[in-house]
Short mmCIF file of C-alpha atoms in Angstrom, two decimals:
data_model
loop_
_atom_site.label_atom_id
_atom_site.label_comp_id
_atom_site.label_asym_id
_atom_site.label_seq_id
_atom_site.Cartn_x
_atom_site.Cartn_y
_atom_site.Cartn_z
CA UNK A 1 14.26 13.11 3.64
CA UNK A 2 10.07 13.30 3.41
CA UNK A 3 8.49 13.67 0.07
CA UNK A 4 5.41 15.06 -0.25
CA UNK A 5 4.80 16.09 -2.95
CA UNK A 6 3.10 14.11 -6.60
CA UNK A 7 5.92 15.87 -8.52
CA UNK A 8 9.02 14.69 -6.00
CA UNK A 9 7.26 11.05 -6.10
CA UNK A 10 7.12 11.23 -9.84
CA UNK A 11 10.94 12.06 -9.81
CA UNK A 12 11.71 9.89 -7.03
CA UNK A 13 10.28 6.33 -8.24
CA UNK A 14 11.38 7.08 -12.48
CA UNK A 15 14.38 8.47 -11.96
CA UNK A 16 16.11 7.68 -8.45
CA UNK A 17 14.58 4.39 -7.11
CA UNK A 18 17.81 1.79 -7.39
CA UNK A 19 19.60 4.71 -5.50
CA UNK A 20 17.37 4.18 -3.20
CA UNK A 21 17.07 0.61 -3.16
CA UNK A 22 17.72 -0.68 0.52
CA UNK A 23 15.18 -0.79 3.48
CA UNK A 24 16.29 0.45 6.84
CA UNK A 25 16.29 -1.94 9.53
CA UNK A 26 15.73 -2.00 13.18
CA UNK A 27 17.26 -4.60 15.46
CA UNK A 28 14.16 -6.16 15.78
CA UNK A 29 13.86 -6.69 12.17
CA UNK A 30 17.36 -7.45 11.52
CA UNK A 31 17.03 -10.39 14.34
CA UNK A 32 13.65 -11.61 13.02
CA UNK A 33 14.75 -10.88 9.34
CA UNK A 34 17.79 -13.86 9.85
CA UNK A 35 20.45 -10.99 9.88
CA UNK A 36 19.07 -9.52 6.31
CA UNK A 37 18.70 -12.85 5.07
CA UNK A 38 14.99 -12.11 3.93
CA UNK A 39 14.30 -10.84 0.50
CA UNK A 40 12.29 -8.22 1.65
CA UNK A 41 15.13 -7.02 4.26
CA UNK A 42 18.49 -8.07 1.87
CA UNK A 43 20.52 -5.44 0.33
CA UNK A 44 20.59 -4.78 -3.14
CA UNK A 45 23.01 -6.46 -5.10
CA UNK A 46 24.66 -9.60 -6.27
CA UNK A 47 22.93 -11.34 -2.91
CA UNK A 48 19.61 -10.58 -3.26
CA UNK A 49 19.38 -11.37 -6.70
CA UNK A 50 20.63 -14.66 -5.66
CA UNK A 51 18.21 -14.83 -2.69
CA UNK A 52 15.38 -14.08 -5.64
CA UNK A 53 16.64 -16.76 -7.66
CA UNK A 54 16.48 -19.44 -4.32
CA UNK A 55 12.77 -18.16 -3.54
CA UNK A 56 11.62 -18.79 -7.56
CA UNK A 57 13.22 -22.16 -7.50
CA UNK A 58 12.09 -22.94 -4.34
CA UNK A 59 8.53 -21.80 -4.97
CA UNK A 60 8.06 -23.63 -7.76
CA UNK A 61 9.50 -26.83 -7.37
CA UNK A 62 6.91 -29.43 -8.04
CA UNK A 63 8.42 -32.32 -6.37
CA UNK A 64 7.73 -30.14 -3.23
CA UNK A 65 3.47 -30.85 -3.64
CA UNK A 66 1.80 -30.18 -0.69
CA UNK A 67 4.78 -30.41 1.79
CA UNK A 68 5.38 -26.56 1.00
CA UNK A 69 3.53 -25.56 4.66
CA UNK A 70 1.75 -27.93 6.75
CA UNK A 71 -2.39 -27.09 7.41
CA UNK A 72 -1.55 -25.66 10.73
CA UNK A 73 1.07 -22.74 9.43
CA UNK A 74 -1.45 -22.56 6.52
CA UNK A 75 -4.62 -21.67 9.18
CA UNK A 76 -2.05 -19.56 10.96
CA UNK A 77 -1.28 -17.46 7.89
CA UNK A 78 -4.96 -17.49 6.94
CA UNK A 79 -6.17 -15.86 10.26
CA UNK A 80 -3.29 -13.57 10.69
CA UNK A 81 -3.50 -12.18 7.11
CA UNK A 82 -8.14 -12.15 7.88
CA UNK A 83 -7.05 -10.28 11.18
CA UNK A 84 -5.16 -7.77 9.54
CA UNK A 85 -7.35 -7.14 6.77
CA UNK A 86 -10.58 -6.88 8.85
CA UNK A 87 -8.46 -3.80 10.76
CA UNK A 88 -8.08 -2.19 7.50
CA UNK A 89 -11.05 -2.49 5.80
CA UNK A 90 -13.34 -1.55 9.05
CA UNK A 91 -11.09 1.38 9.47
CA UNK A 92 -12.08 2.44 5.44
CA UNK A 93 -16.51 1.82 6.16
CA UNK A 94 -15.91 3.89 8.98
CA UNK A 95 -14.51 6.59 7.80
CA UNK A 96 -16.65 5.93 4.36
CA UNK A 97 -19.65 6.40 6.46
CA UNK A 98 -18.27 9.39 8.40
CA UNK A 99 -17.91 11.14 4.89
CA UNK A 100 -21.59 10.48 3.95
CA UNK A 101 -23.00 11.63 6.97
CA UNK A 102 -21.00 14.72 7.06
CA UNK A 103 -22.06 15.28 3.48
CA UNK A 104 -25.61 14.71 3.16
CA UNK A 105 -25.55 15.59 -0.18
CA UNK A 106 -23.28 12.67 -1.34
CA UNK A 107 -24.93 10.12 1.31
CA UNK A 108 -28.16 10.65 -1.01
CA UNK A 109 -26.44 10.38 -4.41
CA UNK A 110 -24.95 7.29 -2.93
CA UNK A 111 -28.10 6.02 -1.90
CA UNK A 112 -30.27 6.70 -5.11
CA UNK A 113 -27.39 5.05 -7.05
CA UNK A 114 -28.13 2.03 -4.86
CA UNK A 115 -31.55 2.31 -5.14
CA UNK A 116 -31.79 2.89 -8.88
CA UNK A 117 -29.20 -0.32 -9.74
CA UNK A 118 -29.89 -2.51 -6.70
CA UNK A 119 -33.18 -2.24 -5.38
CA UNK A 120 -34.59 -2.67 -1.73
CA UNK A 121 -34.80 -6.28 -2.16
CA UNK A 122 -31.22 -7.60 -2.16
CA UNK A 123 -27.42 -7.14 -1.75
CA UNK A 124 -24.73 -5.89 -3.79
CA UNK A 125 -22.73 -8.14 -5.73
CA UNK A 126 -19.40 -8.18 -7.49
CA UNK A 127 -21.35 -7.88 -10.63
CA UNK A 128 -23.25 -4.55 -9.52
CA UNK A 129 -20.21 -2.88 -8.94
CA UNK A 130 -19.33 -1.81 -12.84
CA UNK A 131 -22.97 -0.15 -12.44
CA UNK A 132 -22.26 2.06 -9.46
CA UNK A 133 -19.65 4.77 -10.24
CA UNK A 134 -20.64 6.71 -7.61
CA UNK A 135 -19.80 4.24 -4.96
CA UNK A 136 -16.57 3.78 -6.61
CA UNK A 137 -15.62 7.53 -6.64
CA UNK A 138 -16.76 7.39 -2.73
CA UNK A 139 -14.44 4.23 -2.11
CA UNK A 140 -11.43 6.13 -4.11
CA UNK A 141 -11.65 9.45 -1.99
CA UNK A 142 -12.36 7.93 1.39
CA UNK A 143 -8.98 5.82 0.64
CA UNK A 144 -7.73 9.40 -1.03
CA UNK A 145 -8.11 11.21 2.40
CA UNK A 146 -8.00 8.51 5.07
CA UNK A 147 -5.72 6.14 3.31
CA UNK A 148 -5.41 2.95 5.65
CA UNK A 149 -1.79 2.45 5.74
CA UNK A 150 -0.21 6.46 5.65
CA UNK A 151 3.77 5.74 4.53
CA UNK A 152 5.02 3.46 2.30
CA UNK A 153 8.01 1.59 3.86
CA UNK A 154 11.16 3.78 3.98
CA UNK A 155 14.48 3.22 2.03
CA UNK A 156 17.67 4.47 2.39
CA UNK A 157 20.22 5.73 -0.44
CA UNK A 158 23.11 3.37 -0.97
CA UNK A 159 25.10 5.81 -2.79
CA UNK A 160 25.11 9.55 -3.04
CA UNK A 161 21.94 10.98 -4.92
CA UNK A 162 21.26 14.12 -6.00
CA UNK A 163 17.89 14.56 -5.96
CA UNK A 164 15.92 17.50 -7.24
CA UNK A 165 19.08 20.00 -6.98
CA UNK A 166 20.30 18.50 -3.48
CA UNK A 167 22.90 15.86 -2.52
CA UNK A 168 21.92 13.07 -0.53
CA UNK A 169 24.81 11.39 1.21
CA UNK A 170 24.69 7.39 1.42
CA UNK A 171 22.37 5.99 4.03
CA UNK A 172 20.26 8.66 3.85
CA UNK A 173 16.49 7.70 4.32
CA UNK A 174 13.74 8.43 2.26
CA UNK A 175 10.05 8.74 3.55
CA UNK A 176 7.72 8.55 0.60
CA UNK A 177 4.58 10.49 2.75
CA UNK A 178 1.10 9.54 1.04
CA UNK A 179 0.78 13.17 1.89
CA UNK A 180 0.85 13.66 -1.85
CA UNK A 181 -2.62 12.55 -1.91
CA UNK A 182 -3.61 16.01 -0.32
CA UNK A 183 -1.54 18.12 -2.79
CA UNK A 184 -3.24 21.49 -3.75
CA UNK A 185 -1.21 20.94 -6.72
CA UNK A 186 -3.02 18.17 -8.10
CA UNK A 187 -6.15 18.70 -6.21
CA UNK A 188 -8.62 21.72 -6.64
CA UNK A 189 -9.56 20.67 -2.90
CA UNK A 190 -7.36 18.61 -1.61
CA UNK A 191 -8.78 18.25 2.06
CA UNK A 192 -12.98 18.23 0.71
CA UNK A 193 -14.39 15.06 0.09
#
């Protein structure tokens, strides 16, 4: 099942999501995932809620101190987490910039904005950015149209569902598309930046 549109997300999420509680696995997940030991991977139920219950305790057990990850797993984490988020925020500047120059228009609204708050003189700062809603608007519908990660992850029904006048049988799986983000329902132009 894909959903695409706002409306079938609305319904989806509010009035279907423990239905549709469970993640589908692939071997390779189900081997890496300890056999759905992982909370992110476990089944809804009695054993993930204790799993969640194991992870809180665990987590914040103070006797623990420091001895939670060694310095080397803690670099690891740091540069695979700075890896992956330099892939998705390049991705978003380039296709930011691909907007503006496609729509000179904006690209000098966006730059008189700068001008006008920032000067020529220095950079932007954390504190400039309440003063350019502009920018923001361009940040919100690059991500709108060229969002960096397109599907959130899938789940699959544990039960039957009906949903929206049709019966889902058990282990169906759901795709919620980001698609919605294009939907000429909401959106007077769904596909103009």
């Amino acid at each position: 099942m894909i959903i695409l549109s706002a409306k079938a997300t609305s319904e989806f999420f509010k009035k279907h999501d423990l239905s549709f509680a469970e993640r589908n696995k692939t071997e390779t997940m189900r081997v890496h995932g300890y056999d759905q030991g992982s909370l992110a991977l476990a089944p809804y139920g009695s054993y993930w809620r204790v799993l969640r219950r194991l992870v809180m305790v665990d987590m914040l057990d103070l006797r623990k101190g420091q001895n939670f990850q060694s310095n080397n797993e803690n670099n690891g984490d740091f540069w695979e987490m700075f890896m992956a988020g330099t892939e998705t925020t390049s991705s978003t500047i380039e296709y930011a910039l691909t907007e503006l120059i496609c729509n000179p228009e904006s690209m000098t609204k966006a730059k008189a904005e700068l001008a006008s708050v920032i000067g020529a003189n220095r950079n932007v700062e954390e504190s400039d950015i309440d003063n350019l809603p502009f920018l923001q608007a361009v940040i919100k519908e690059t991500l709108r149209l060229h969002p960096p990660i397109p599907f959130l992850i899938p789940r699959r029904a544990i039960q039957d569902t009906k949903f929206m006048g049709i019966i889902f049988p058990k282990h169906t799986s759901s795709c919620e598309c980001l698609g919605y983000w294009k939907d000429p329902d909401v959106w007077d132009n769904p596909l103009t930046f």
